CSV table of C-alpha atoms and ligand atoms in Angstrom, one decimal:
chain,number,residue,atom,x,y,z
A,573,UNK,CA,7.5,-3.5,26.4
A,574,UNK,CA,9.1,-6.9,27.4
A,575,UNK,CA,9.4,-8.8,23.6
A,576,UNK,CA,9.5,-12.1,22.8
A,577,UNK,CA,10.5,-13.0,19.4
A,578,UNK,CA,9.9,-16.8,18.4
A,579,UNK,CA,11.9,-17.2,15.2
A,580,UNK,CA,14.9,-15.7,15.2
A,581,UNK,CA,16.0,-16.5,11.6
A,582,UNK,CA,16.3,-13.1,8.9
A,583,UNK,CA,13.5,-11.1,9.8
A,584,UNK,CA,12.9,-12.1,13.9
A,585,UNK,CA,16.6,-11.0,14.3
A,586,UNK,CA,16.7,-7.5,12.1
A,587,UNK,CA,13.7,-7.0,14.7
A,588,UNK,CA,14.9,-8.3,17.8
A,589,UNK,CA,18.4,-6.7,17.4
A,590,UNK,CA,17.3,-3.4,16.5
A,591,UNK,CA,14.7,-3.4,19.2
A,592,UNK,CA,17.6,-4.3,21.5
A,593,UNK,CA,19.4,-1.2,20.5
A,594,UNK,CA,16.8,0.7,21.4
A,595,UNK,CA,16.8,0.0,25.4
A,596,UNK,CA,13.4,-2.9,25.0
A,597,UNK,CA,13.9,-5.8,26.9
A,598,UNK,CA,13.9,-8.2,24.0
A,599,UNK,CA,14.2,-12.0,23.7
A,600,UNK,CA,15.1,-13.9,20.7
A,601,UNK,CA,14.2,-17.4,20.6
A,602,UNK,CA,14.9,-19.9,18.2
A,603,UNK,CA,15.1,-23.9,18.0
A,604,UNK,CA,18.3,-23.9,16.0
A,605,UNK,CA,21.0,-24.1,18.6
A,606,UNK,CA,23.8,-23.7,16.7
A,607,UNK,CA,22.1,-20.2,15.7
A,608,UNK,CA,21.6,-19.0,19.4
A,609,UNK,CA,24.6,-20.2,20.8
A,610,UNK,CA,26.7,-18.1,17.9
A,611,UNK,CA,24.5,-15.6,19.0
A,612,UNK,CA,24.7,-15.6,22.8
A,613,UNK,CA,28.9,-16.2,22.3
A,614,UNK,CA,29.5,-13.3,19.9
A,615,UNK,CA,26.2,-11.5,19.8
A,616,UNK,CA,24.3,-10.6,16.4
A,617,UNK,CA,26.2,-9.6,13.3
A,618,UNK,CA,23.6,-7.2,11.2
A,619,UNK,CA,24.9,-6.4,8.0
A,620,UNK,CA,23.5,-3.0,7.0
A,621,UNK,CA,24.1,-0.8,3.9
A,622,UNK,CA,28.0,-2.1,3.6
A,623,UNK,CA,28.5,-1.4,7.2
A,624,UNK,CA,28.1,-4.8,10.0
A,625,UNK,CA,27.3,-4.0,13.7
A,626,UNK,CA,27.3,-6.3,16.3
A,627,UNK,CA,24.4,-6.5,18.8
A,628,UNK,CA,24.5,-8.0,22.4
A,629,UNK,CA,20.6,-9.7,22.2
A,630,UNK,CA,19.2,-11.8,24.4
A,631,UNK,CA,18.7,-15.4,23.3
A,632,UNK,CA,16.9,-18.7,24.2
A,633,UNK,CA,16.4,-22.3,22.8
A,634,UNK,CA,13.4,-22.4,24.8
A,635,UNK,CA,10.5,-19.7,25.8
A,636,UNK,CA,10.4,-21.3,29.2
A,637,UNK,CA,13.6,-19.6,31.1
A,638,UNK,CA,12.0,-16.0,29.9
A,639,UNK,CA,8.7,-15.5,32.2
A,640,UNK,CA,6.4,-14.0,30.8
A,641,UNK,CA,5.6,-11.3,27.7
A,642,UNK,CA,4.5,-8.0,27.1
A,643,UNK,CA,4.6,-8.7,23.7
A,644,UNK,CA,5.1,-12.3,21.6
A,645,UNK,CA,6.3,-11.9,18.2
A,646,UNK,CA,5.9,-14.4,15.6
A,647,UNK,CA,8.9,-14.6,12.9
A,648,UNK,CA,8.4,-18.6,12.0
A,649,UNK,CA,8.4,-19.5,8.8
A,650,UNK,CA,4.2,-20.3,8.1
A,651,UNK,CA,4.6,-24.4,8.3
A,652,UNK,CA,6.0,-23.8,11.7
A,653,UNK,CA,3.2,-21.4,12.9
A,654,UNK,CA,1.2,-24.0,14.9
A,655,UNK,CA,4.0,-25.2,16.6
A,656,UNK,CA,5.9,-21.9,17.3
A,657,UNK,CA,2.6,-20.7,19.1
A,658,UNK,CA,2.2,-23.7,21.5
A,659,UNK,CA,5.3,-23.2,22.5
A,660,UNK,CA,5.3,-19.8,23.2
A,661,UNK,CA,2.2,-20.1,25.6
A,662,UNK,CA,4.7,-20.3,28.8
A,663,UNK,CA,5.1,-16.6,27.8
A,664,UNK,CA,1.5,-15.8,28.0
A,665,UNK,CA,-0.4,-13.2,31.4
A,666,UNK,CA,-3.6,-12.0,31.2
A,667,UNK,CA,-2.5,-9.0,29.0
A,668,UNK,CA,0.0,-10.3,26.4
A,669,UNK,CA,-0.3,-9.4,23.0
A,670,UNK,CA,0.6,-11.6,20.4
A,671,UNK,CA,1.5,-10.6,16.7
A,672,UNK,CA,2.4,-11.7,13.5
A,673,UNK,CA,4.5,-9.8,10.9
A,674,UNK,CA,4.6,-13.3,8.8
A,675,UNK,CA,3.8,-13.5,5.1
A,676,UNK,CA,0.8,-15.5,3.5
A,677,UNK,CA,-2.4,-16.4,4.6
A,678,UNK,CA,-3.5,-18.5,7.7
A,679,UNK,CA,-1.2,-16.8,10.3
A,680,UNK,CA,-4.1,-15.9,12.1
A,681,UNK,CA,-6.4,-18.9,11.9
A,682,UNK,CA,-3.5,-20.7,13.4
A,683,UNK,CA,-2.7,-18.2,16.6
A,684,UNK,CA,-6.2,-18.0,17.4
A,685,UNK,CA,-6.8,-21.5,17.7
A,686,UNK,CA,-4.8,-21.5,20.9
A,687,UNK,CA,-4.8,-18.1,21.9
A,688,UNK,CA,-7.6,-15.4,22.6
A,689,UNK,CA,-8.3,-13.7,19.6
A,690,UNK,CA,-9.2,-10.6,22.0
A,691,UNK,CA,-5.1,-10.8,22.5
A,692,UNK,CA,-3.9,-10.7,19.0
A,693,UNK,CA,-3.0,-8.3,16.0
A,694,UNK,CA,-2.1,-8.8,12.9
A,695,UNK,CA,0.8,-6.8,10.9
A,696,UNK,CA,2.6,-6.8,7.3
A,697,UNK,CA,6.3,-5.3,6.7
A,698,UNK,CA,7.9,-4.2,3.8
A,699,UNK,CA,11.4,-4.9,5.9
A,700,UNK,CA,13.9,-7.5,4.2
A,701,UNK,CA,16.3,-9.7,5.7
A,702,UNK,CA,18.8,-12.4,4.7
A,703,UNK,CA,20.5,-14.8,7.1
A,704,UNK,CA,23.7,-15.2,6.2
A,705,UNK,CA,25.2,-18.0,8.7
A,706,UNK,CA,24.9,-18.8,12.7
A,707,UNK,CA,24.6,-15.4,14.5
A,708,UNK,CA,24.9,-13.5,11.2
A,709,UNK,CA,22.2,-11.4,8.8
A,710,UNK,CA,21.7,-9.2,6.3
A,711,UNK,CA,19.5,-6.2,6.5
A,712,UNK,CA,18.2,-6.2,2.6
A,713,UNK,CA,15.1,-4.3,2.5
A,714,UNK,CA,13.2,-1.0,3.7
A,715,UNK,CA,9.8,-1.0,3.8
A,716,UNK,CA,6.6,0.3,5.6
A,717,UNK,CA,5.5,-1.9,8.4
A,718,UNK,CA,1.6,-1.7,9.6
A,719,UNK,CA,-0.3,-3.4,12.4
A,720,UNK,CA,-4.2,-3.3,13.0
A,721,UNK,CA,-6.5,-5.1,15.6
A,722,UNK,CA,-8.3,-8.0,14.1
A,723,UNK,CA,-11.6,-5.6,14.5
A,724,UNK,CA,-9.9,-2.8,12.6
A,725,UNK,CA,-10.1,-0.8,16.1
A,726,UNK,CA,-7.3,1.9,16.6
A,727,UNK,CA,-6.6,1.1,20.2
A,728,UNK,CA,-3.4,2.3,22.6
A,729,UNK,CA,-1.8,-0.9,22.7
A,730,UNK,CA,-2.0,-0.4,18.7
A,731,UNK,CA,-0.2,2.6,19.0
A,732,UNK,CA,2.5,1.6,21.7
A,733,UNK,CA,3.6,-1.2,20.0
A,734,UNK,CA,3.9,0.9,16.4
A,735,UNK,CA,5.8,3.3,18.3
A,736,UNK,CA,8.5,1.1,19.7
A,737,UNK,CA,9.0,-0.3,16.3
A,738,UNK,CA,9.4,4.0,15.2
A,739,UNK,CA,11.7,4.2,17.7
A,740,UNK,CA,14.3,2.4,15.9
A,741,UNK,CA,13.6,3.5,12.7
A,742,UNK,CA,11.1,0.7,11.3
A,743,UNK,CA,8.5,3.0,9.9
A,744,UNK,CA,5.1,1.5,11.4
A,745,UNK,CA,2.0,3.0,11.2
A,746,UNK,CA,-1.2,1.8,12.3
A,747,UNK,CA,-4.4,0.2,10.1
A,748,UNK,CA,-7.9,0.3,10.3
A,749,UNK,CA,-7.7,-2.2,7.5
A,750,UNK,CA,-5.1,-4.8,8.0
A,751,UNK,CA,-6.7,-7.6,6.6
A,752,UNK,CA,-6.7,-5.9,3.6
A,753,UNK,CA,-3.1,-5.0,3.6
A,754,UNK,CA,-2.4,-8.5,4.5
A,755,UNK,CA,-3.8,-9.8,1.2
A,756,UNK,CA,-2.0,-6.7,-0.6
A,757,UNK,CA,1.2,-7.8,0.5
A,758,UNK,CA,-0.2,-11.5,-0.5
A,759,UNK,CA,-0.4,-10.4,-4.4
A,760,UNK,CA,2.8,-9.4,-4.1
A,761,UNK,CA,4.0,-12.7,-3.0
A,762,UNK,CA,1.7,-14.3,-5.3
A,763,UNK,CA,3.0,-12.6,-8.3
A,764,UNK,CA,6.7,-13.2,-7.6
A,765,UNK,CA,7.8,-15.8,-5.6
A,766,UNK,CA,6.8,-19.3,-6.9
A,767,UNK,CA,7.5,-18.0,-10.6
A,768,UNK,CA,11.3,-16.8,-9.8
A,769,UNK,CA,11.7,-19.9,-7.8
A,770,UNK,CA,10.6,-22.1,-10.5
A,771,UNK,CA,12.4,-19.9,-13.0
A,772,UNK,CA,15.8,-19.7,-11.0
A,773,UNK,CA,15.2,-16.4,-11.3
A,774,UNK,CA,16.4,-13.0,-9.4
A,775,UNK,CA,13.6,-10.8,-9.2
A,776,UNK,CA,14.1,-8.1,-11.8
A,777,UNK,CA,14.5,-10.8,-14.4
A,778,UNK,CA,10.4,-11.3,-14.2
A,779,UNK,CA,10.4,-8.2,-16.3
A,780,UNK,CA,12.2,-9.1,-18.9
A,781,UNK,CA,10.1,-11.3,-20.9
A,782,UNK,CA,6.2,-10.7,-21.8
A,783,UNK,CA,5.9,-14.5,-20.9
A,784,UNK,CA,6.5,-13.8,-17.4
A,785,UNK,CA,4.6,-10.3,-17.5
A,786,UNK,CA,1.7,-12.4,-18.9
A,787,UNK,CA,2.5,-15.2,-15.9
A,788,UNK,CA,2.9,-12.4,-13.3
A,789,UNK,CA,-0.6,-10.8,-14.4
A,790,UNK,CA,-2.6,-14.3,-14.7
A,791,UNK,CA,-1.6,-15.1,-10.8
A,792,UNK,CA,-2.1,-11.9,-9.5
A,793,UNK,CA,-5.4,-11.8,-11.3
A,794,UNK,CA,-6.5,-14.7,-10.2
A,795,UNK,CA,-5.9,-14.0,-6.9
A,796,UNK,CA,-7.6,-10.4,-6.6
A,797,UNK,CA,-10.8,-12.1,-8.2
A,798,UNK,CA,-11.0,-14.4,-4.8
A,799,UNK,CA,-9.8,-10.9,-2.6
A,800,UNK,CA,-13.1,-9.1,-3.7
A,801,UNK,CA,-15.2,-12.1,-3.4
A,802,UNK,CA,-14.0,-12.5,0.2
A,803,UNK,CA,-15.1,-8.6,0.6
A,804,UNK,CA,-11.3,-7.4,0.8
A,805,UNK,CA,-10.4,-3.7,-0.5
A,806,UNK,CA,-7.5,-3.9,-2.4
A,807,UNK,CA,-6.6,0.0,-3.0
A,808,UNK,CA,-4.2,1.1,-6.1
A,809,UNK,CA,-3.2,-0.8,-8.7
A,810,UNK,CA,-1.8,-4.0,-7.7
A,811,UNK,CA,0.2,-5.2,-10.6
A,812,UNK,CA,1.9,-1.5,-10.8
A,813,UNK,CA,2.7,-2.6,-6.7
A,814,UNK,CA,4.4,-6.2,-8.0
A,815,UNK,CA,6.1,-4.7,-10.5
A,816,UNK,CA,7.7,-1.3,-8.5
A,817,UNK,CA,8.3,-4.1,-5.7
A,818,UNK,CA,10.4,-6.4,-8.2
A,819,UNK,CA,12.2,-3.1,-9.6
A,820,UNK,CA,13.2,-2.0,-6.4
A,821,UNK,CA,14.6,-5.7,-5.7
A,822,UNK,CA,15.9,-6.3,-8.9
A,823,UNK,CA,18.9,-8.6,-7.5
A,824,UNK,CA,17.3,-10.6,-5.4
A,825,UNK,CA,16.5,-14.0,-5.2
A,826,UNK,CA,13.4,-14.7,-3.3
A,827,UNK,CA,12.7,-16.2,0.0
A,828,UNK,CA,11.0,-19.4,-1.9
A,829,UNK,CA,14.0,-19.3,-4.5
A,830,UNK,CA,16.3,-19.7,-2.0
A,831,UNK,CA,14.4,-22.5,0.0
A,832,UNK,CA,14.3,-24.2,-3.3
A,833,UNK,CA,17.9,-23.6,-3.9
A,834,UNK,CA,18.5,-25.4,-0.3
A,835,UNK,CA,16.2,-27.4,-0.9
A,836,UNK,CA,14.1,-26.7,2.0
A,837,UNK,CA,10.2,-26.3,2.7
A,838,UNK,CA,8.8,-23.4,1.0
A,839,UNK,CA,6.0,-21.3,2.1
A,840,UNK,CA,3.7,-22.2,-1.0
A,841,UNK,CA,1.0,-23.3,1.1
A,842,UNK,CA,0.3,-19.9,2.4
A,843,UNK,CA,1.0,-18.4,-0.5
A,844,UNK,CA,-0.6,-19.4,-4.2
A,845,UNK,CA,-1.9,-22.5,-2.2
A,846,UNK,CA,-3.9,-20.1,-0.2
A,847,UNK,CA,-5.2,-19.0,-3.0
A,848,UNK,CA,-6.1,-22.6,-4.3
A,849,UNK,CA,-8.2,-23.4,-1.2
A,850,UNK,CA,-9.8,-20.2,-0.8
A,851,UNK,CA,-11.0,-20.3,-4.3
A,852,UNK,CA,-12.0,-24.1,-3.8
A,853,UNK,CA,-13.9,-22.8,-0.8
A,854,UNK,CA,-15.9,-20.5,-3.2
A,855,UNK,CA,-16.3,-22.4,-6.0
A,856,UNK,CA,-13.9,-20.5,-8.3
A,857,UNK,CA,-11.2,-21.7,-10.7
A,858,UNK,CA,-7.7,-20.7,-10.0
A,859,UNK,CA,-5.6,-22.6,-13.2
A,860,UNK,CA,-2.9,-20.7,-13.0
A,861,UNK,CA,-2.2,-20.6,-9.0
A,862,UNK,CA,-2.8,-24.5,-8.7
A,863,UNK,CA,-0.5,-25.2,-11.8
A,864,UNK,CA,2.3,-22.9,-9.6
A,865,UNK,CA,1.3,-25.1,-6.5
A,866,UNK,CA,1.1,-27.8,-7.7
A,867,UNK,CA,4.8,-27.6,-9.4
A,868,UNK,CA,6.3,-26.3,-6.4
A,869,UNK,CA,4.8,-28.8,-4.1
A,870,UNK,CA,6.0,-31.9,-6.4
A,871,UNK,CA,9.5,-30.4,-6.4
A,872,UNK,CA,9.3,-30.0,-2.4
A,873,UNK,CA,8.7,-34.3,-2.6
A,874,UNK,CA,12.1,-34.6,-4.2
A,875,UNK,CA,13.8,-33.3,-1.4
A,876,UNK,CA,12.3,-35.7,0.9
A,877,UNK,CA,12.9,-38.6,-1.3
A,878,UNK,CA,16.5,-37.5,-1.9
B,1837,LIG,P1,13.9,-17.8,8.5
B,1837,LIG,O1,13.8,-19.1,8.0
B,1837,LIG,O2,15.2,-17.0,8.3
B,1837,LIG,O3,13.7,-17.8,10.1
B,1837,LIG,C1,12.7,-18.6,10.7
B,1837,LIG,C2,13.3,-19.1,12.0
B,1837,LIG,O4,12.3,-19.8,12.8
B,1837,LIG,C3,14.4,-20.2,11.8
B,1837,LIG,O5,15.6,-19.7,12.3
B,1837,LIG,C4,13.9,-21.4,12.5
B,1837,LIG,O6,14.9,-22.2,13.2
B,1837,LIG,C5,12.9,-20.8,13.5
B,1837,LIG,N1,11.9,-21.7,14.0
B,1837,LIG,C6,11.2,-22.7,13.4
B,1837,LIG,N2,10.3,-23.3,14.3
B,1837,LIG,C7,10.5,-22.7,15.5
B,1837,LIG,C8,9.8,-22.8,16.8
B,1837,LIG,N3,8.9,-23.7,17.0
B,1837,LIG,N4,10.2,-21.9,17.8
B,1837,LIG,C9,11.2,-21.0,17.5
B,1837,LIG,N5,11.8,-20.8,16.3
B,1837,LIG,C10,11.5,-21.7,15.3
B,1837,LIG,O7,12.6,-17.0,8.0
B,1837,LIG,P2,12.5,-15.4,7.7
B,1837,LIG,O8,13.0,-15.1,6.3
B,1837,LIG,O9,12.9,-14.6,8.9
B,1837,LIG,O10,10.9,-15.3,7.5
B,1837,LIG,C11,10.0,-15.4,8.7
B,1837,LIG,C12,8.6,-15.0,8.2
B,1837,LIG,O11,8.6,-13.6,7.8
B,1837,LIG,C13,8.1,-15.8,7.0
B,1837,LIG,O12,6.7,-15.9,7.0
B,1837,LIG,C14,8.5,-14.9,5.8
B,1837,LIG,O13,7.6,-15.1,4.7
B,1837,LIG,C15,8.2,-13.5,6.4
B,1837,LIG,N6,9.0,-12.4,5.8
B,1837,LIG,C16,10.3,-12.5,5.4
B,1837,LIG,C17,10.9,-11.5,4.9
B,1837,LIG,C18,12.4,-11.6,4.5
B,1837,LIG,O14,12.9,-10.6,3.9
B,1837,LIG,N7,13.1,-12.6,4.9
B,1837,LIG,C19,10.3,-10.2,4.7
B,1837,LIG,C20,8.9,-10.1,5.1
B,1837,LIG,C21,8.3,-11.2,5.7
């Protein structure tokens, strides 16, 4: 299956090198030249459990030297979704698949608005990654990884596409109900990452304080309460699933931690602020999620006016 990563930062490179090893023809593309340049002179560095391996990848600046797709994966950050898809449209036949393993809400919205929703599935991993410098990561996290047609179908493409990812040991299965897991995987998120940002927190300290317990529960609460109105199943206990995920990455800072440390964009918008405008759409009251937002969001200004 000819692959076409667009984003080729933590996660679009664990992917795209390890799919690589694997014999796929893979392309990673990226708009940060300085990142595919490393790349294409040195090929990928993968830091992995002590041990770092490097990885002769493909890589472009641009979609439009690559032809066209089997597969387009989408590995932006979520403020960059809209214009990561138009872009990637070059790569586009009549059966290309396109897919998101992105976090938050909205992904979809935003690929189906330019592409045929009859061509796009939806996924959620449990993988970790942490870009270290130009042509350089860190494999950080192992996790499930599920994908699932938008109409909950189990179809062969479904199947061919979890299989490749099995192949190189990123265990995939395939869902009947992925918009659900997409919103599971959205507690998480909701739970942990504005709070440690805000906090200068690493994860595991979130469990050292009822305050943040208390904070923890409020936002996930909040957030299931618009889930169920919306019709979503949200299976198990989901502040047991914040909590073992938070155990089980104890040291580390989160994604939105570290865009605040560098001061960059963060992904708040699809994350608590999804839940904010989902629960404005229904009527609801989400305190504690727009107070999160809301702080994160003001922060975000500084940068731009520093
Ligand atoms: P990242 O910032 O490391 O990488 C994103 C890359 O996209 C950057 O290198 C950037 O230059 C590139 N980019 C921006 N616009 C582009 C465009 N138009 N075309 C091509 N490339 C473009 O981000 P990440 O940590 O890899 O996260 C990607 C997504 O995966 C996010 O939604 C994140 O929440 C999700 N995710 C991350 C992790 C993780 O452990 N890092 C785990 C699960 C899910």
């Amino acid at each position: 299956m000819k692959t076409v990563i667009i984003g080729a930062g933590a996660m679009g490179s664990l992917f795209g090198g390890h799919l690589t090893l694997s014999g796929e023809e893979v392309w990673l593309v990226d708009v940060w030249k300085e990142h595919i340049d490393a790349i294409r002179s040195k090929g990928l560095a993968i830091e992995e459990k002590g041990e770092t391996r490097n990885i002769s990848v493909n890589a472009a600046t641009d979609a439009r030297s690559i032809g066209k797709a089997d597969l387009v994966l989408y590995f932006v950050k979520t403020y960059h979704t809209e214009k990561a898809v138009k872009d990637s449209l070059v790569l586009e036949k009549e059966d290309t698949l396109f897919l998101t393993l992105q976090n938050g809400l909205g992904n979809e919205e935003i690929i189906c608005k330019q592409v045929d929703r009859k061509k796009v599935i939806l996924g959620v991993t449990g993988q970790g990654a942490t870009l270290l410098g130009p042509g350089s990561i860190r494999h950080a996290g192992w996790g499930k990884t599920s994908v699932g047609e938008l109409d909950g179908k189990i179809t062969d493409r479904l199947n061919r596409v979890a299989q490749m990812f099995r192949k190189v040991e990123i265990e995939t299965d395939v869902s009947f109900r992925i918009h659900d897991l997409v919103w599971e995987k959205l507690l998480v998120n909701v739970g942990i990452n504005a709070l440690a940002a805000l906090l200068e927190f690493k994860n595991g300290q979130l469990l050292d304080h009822p305050e943040t317990l208390r904070l923890m529960e409020a936002l996930v609460n909040e957030a299931i309460e618009i889930a169920k109105k919306k019709g979503i199943r949200i299976e198990g206990n989901p502040m047991d699933r914040v909590k073992a995920v938070v155990e089980a990455t104890r040291e580390n800072r989160c994604s939105m931690g570290q865009d605040l440390d560098y001061k960059r964009k963060t992904e708040i918008d699809a994350i608590n602020g999804a839940v904010v405008k989902e629960a404005k759409r229904l009527g609801i009251s989400v305190p504690y999620n727009l107070m999160i937002t809301d702080l994160i969001k003001v922060i975000e200004k500084g940068f731009h006016q520093g």
